[in-house]
XYZ file of C-alpha atoms in Angstrom:
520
model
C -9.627 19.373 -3.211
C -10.869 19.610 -6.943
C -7.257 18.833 -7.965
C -6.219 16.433 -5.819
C -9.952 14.874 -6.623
C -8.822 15.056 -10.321
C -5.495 13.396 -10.052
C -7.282 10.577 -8.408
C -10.264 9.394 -10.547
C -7.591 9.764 -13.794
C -5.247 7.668 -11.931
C -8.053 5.073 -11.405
C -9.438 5.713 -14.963
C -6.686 4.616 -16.746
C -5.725 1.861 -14.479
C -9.311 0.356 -15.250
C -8.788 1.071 -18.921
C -5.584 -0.758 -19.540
C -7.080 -3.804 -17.768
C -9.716 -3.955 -20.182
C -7.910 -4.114 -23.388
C -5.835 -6.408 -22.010
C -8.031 -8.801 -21.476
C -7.299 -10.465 -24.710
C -4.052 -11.775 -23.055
C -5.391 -13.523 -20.521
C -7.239 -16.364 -22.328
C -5.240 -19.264 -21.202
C -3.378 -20.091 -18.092
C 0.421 -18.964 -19.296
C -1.120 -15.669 -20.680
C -3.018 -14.623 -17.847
C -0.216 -15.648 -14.891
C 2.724 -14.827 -17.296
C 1.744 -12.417 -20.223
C 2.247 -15.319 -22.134
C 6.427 -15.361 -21.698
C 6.604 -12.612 -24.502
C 6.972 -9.532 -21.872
C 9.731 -6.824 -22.969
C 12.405 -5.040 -21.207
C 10.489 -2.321 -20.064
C 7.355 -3.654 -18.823
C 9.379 -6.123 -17.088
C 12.047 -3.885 -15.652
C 9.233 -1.709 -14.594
C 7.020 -4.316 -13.211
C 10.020 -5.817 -10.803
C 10.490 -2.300 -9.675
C 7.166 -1.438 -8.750
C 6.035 -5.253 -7.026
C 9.528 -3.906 -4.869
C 8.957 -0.412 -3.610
C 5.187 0.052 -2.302
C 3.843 2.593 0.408
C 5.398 0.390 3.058
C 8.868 1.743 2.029
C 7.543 5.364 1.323
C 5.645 6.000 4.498
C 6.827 3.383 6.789
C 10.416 2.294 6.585
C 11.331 5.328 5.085
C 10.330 7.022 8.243
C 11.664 4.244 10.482
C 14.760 4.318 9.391
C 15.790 7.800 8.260
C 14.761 8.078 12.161
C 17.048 5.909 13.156
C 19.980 6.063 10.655
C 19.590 9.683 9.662
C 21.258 10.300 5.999
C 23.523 7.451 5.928
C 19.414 5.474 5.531
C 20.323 6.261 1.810
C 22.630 3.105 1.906
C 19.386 0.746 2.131
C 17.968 2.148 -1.030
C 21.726 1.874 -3.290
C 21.827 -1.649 -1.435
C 17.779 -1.873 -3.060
C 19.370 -0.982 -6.364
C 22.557 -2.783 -6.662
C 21.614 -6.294 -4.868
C 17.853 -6.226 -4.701
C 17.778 -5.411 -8.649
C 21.225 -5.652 -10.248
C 22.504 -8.432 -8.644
C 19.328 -10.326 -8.776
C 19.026 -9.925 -12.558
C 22.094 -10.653 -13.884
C 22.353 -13.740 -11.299
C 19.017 -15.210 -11.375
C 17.049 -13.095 -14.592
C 18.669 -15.897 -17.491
C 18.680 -19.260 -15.504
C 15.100 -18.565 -13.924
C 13.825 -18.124 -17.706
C 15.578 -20.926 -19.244
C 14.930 -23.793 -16.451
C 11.320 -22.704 -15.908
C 10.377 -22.280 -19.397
C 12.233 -25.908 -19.750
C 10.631 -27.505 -16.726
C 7.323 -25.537 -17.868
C 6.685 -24.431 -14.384
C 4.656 -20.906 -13.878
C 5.293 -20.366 -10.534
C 8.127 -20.876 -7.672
C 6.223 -23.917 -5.721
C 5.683 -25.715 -9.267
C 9.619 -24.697 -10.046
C 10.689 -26.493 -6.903
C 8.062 -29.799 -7.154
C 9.459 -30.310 -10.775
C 13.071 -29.216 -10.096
C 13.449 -31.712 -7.063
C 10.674 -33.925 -8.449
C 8.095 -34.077 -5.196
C 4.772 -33.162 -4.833
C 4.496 -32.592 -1.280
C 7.663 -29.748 -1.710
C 5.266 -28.786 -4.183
C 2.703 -28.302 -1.849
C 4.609 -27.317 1.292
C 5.716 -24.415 -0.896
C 2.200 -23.272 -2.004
C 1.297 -23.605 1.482
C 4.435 -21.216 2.984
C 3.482 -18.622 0.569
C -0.162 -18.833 1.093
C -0.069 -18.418 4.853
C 2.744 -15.169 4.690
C 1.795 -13.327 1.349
C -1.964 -12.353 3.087
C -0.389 -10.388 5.985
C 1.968 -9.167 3.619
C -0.691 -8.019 1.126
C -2.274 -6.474 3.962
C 0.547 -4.245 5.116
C 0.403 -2.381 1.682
C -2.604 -0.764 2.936
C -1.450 0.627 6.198
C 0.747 3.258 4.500
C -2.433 4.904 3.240
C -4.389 5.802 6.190
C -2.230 8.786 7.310
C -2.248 10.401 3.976
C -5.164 10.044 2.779
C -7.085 11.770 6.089
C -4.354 14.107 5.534
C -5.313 14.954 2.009
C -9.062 14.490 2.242
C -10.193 13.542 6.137
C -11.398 10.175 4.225
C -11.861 7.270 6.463
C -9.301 4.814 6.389
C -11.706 1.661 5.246
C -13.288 3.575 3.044
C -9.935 4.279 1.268
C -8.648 0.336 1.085
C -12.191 -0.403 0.286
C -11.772 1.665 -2.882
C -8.423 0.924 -3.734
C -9.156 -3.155 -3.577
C -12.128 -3.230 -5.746
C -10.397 -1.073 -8.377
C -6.986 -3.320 -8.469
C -8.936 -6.240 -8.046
C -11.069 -5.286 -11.449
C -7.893 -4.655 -13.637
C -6.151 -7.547 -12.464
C -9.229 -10.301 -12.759
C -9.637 -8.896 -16.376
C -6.414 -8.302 -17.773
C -4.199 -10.737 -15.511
C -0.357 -10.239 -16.097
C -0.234 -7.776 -18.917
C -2.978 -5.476 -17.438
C -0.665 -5.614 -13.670
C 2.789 -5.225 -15.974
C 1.126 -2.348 -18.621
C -0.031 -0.526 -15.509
C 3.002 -0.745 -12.959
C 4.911 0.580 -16.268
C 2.627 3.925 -15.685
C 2.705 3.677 -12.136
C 6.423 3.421 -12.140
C 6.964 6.919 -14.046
C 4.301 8.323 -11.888
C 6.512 6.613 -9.254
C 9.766 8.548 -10.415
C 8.444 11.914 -11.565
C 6.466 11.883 -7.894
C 9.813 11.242 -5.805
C 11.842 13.772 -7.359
C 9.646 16.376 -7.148
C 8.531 15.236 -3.746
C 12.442 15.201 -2.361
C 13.175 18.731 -3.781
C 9.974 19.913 -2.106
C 10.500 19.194 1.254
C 14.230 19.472 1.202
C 13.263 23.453 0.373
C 11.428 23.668 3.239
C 14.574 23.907 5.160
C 16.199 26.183 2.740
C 17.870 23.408 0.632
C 20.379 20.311 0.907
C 22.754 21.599 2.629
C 21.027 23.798 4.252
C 18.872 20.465 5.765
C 21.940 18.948 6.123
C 23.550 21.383 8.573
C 20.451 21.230 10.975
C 20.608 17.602 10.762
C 24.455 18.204 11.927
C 23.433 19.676 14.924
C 20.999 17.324 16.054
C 22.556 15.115 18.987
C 22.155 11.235 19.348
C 23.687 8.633 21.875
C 26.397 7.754 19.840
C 27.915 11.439 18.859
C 27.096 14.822 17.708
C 26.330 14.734 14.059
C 26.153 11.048 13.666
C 22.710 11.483 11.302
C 24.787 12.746 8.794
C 27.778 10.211 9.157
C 28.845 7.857 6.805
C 27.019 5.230 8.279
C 24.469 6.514 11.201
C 24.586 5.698 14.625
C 24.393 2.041 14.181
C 25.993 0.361 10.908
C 25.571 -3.020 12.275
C 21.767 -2.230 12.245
C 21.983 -1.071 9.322
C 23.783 -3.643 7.498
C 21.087 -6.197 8.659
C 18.156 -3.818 7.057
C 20.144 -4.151 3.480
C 20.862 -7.529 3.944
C 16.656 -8.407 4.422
C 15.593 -5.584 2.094
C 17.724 -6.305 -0.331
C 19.003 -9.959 -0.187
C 15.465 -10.829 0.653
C 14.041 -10.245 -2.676
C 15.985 -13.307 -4.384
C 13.125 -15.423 -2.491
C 10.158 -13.335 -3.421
C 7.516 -15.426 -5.395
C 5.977 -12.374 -6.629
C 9.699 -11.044 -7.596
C 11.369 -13.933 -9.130
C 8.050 -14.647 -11.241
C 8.992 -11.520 -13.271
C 11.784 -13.497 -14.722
C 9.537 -16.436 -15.722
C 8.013 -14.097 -18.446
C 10.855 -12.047 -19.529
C 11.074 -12.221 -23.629
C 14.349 -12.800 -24.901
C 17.958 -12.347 -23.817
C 18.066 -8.351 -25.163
C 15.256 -7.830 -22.706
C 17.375 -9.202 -19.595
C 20.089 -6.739 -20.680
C 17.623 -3.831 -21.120
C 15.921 -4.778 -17.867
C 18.781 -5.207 -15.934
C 19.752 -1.423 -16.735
C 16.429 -0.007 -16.437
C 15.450 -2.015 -13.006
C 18.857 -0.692 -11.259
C 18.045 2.564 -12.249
C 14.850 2.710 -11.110
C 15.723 1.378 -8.158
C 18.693 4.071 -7.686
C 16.137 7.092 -7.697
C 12.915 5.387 -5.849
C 14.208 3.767 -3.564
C 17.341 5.824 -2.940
C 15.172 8.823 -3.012
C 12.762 7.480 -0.393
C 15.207 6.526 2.136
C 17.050 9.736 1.570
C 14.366 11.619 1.981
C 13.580 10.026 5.127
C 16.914 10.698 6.903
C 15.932 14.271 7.216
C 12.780 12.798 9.081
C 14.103 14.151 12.320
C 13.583 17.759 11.142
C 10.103 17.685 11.094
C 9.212 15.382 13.743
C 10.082 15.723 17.234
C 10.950 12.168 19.749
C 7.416 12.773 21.833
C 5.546 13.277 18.593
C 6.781 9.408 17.295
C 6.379 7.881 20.348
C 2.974 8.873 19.980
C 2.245 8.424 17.006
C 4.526 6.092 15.397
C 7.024 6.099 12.587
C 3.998 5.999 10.450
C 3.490 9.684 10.974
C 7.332 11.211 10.029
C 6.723 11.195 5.995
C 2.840 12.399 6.203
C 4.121 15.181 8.858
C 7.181 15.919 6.042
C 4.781 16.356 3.735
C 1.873 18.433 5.457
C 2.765 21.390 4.407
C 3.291 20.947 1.002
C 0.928 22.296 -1.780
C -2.390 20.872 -3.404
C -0.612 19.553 -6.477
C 2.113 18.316 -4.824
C -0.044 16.373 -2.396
C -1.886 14.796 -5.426
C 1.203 13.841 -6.626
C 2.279 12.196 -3.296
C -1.478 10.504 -3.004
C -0.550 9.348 -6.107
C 2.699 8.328 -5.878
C 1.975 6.094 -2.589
C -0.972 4.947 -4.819
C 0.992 3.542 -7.531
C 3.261 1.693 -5.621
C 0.771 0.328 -3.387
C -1.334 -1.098 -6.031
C 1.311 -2.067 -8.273
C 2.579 -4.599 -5.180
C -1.087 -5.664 -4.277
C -1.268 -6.761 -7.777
C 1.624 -8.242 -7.834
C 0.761 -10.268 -4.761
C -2.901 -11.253 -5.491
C -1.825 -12.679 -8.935
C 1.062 -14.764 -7.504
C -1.093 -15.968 -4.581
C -3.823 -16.792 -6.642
C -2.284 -18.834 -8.970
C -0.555 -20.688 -6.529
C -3.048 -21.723 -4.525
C -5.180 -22.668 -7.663
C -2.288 -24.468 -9.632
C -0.148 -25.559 -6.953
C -2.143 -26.685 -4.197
C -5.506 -27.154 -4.665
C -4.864 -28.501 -8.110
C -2.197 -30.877 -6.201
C -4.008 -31.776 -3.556
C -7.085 -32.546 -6.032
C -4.820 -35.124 -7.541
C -7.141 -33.858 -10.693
C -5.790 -31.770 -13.693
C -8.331 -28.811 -14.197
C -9.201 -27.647 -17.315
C -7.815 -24.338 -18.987
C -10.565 -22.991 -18.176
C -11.256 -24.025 -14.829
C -8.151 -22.714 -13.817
C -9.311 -19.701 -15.286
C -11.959 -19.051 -13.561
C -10.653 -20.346 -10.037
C -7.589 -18.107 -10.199
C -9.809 -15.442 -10.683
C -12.094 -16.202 -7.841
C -8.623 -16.351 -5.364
C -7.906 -12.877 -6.870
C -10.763 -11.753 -5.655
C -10.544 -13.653 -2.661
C -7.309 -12.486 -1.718
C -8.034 -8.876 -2.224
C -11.167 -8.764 0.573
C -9.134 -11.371 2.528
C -6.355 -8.891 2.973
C -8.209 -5.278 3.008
C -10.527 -6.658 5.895
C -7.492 -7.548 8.007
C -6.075 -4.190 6.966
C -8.870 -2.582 8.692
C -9.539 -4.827 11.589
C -5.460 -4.188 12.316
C -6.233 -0.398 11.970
C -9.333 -0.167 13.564
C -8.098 -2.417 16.487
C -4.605 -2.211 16.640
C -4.415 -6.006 17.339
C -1.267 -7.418 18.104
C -0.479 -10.660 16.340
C -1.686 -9.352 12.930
C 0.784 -6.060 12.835
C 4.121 -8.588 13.877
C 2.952 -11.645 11.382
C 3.414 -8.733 8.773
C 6.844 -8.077 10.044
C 7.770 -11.537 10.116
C 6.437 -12.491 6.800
C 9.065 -11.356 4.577
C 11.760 -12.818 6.161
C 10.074 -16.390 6.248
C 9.044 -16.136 2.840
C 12.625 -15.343 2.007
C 14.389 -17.333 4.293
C 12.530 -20.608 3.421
C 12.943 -20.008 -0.520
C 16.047 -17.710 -1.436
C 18.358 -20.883 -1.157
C 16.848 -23.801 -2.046
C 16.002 -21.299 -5.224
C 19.593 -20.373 -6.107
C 20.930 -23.552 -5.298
C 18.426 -25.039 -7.451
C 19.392 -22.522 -10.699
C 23.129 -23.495 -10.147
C 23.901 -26.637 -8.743
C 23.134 -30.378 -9.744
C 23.652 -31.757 -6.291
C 20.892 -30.010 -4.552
C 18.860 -32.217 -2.787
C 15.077 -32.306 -1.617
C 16.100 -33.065 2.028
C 18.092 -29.632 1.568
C 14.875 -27.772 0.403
C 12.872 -29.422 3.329
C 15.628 -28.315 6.035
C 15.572 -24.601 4.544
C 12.032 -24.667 4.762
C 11.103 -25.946 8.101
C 14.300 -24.016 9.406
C 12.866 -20.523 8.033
C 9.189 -21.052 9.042
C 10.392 -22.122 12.400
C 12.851 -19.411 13.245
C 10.089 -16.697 11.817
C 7.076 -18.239 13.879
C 9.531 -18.122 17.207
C 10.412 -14.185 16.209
C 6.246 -14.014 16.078
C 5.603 -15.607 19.606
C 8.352 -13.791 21.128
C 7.133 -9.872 19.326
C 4.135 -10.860 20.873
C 5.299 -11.149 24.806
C 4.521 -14.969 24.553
C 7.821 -16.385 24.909
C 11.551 -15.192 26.372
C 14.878 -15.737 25.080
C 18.204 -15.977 26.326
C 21.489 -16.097 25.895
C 23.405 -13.328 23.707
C 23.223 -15.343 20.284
C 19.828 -15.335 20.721
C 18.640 -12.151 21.629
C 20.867 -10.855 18.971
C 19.177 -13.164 16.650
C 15.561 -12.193 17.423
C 16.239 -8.796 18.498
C 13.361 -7.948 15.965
C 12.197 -9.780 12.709
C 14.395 -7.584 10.523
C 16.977 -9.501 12.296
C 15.625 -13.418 12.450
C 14.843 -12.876 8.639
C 18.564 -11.639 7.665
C 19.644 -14.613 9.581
C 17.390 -17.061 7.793
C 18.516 -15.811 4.712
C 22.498 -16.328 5.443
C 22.013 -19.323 7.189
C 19.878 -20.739 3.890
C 22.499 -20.166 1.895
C 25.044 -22.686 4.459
C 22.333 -25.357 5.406
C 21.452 -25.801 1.712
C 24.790 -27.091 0.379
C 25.667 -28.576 4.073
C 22.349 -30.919 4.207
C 22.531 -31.442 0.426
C 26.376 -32.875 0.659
C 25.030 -35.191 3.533
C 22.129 -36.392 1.958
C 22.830 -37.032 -1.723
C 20.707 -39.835 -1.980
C 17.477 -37.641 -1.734
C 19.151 -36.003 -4.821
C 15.988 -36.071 -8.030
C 17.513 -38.502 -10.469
C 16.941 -36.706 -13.293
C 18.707 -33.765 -12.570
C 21.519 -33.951 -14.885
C 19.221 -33.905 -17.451
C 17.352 -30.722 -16.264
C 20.555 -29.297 -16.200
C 20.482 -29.919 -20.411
C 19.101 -26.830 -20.959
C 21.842 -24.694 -20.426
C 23.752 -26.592 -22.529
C 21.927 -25.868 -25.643
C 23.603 -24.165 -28.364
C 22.626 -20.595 -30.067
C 23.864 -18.519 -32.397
C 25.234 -15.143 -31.078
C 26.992 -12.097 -32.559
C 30.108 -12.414 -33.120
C 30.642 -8.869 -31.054
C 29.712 -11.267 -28.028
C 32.279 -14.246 -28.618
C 36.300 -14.807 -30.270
C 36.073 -17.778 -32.543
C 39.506 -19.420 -33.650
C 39.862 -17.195 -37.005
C 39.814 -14.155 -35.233
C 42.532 -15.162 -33.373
């Protein structure tokens, strides 16, 4: 207990620490929501990594589906690393940081009301991510309860309680650099912790393959041995989870942000390296560790208990240092997402919406102090539905969380890219992807619930679950988009050839990185 005890007030210690002499960074507006557009490869890299992989992938989905897929679960975590990461940097890392810093927007609902030139897709926007980052927020806490009355018999409220006001006091202090300084500690804690953590419990079972023969032998409906197949019992299933977990992250406000305040062009390169990479062994590692769920957990014990329980029951027997290091672990990557979330909801509400809506330009320091307040706001707003879901197990809050990434995605991954790449986008396009997304996500919500029925094959395969209904928003973005834009040029902004200018301006380069005529 002393140990684990130990591990714990350090970890909060430092966090508190770094927020504080980072405060100096947060003076103004672009400082505090961006670290001033002057953050480096590492930080960033680090930051992206840790706002992706929280204690809702370690305890919950890891679990979920290493249950489900067995080994072959490892494919969402590569597909994490190599679309989620890789793909999104070197596709949207440069054009996000050129066009925003052009257009001088700070966050993704003031990127699309300058990019298509409207206020109310401005506001719409703010309003989408508003409404699905709180249950999202809150669903970084529910991958705590388990372990910490595991570890220390600590009530669950008492532990979100704690958690909030200590995130919320680095973040309202230190704003951007504090969250990026400290997700850059959380992430190493984040990939010394999974390592050691994977090794641990794979020796439980006397090693790899030793784990991987009694996985072997486990039957399923599909075949013997299909846990450890290429691609599980069901690769269509599992194709959809990449697609959201992965894909889904192109539509992220509090993911594409970290592009807005990327340094230079050597820091997209750097990033782009170090973000894959860290990708590769966190998330790789937690959904590989999961797949060998099904040797310490037994069909009657999830049923009753959930797929909540698989990772804390992996991990059970596993010493006092190691189980700091796993409270630890889950604790960095919770925080380091509930950061990243209260900062991007709070300045959107205070910059996009309210300030919008006000039809008044705030001062500097208004903003200042408003964001701060929604920081704060946020944080309580989510912990106390946290608890009330815990405590009450009510319905509607635990599916909004499941169908909150997928709207958030679905309504902004396209209109996003689109918006990066092509001149013709229009605003009736945006609207479309919106409305379609929100729609298709708040149908997936009544129907969870028991409240409405669906027929037809299409559309039970479509809302089978909102894992589904969010893949599906995101692919069918990426159609209506150019479709509705091609029909309805005239709602095309006027000006945006000229936006486009940006990427036309010339630089000098080394000449390691382009053939001019002489060296022909």
């Amino acid at each position: 207990m002393f140990i684990k005890l130990s591990l714990i007030v350090v970890f909060f210690a430092v966090f508190v620490f770094v927020g504080i002499k980072c405060r100096g960074a947060a003076s103004d507006v672009t400082g505090y929501v961006l670290g001033g557009r002057k953050v480096g490869p590492w930080l960033t890299a680090f930051a992206y990594g840790t706002s992706y992989f929280s204690a809702v992938i370690f305890v919950g989905y890891a679990g979920q589906f290493g249950w489900n897929f067995g080994v072959a679960s490892t494919w969402i975590g590569l597909g994490n690393a190599f679309i989620g990461s890789l793909l999104a940097w070197a596709i949207l890392g440069r054009r996000t940081r050129i066009m925003t810093r052009f257009l001088d927007s700070k966050t993704m609902p003031d990127f699309f009301g300058r990019r298509f030139a409207s206020e109310k897709i401005k506001v719409a926007s703010s309003a989408i991510t508003f409404f699905f980052l709180i249950p999202y927020t809150a669903s970084l806490f529910n991958g705590l309860s388990r372990l910490f009355k595991m570890a220390f018999n600590v009530d669950y409220a008492v532990c979100v309680v704690v958690m909030a006001l200590l995130t919320a006091i680095y973040v309202i202090v230190g704003g951007y650099m504090a969250t990026a300084v400290n997700d850059f500690i959380q992430g190493l804690v984040m990939l010394a912790g999974i390592v050691a953590v994977v090794l641990a419990v794979l020796s439980q079972n006397g090693g790899f393959m030793k784990s991987l023969a009694l996985m072997s032998e486990i039957e399923s409906p599909v075949m013997k041995g299909a846990y450890v197949s290429f691609f599980g019992p069901d690769p269509l299933y599992l194709l959809v989870v990449v697609i959201l977990t992965s894909l889904g992250t192109w539509g992220l406000p509090q993911m594409v942000g970290k592009f807005y305040a990327i340094k230079n062009e050597e820091s997209i390169k750097i990033g782009t390296v170090i973000s894959t990479a860290f990708a590769v062994v966190v998330a790789g590692g937690c959904y590989f560790l999961g797949g060998f769920g099904r040797l310490f957990a037994t069909a009657e014990s999830v049923k009753a208990q959930g797929f909540d329980s698989i990772v804390p029951n992996m991990l059970s027997n596993l010493g006092d240092v190691l189980i700091g290091v796993v409270l630890i672990l889950v604790l960095s990557a919770s925080m380091s997402t509930l950061s990243s979330l209260v900062l991007t909801s709070s300045s959107t509400l205070t910059l996009d919406f309210i300030g919008t809506i006000k039809n008044k330009r705030n001062t500097e320091k208004g903003n200042m102090l408003m964001m701060r307040v929604f920081v704060a706001f946020f944080i309580i707003v989510s912990a106390a539905i946290a608890i009330v879901q815990a405590k009450s197990r009510v319905t509607f809050i635990a599916q909004l969380m499941g169908v909150s990434w997928g709207a958030l995605s679905g309504a902004f991954l396209a209109p996003f890219l689109y918006g990066l790449y092509w001149k013709k986008t229009s605003r009736a396009a945006v609207c479309v992807s919106f409305c379609f997304a929100t729609v298709v996500e708040i149908v997936q919500l009544f129907k969870s619930l028991g409240m409405i029925k669906v027929s037809g094959a299409f559309l039970e395969f479509i809302f089978r679950n909102s894992l589904y209904s969010g893949a599906f928003c995101m692919l069918a973005g990426l159609a209506i988009v150019p479709l509705v834009s091609v029909l309805t040029q005239g709602s095309k902004p006027e000006n945006a050839d000229n936006m486009f200018i940006c990427y036309d301006k010339k630089v000098m380069v080394p000449a390691r990185e382009i053939l001019t005529e002489e060296d022909k």
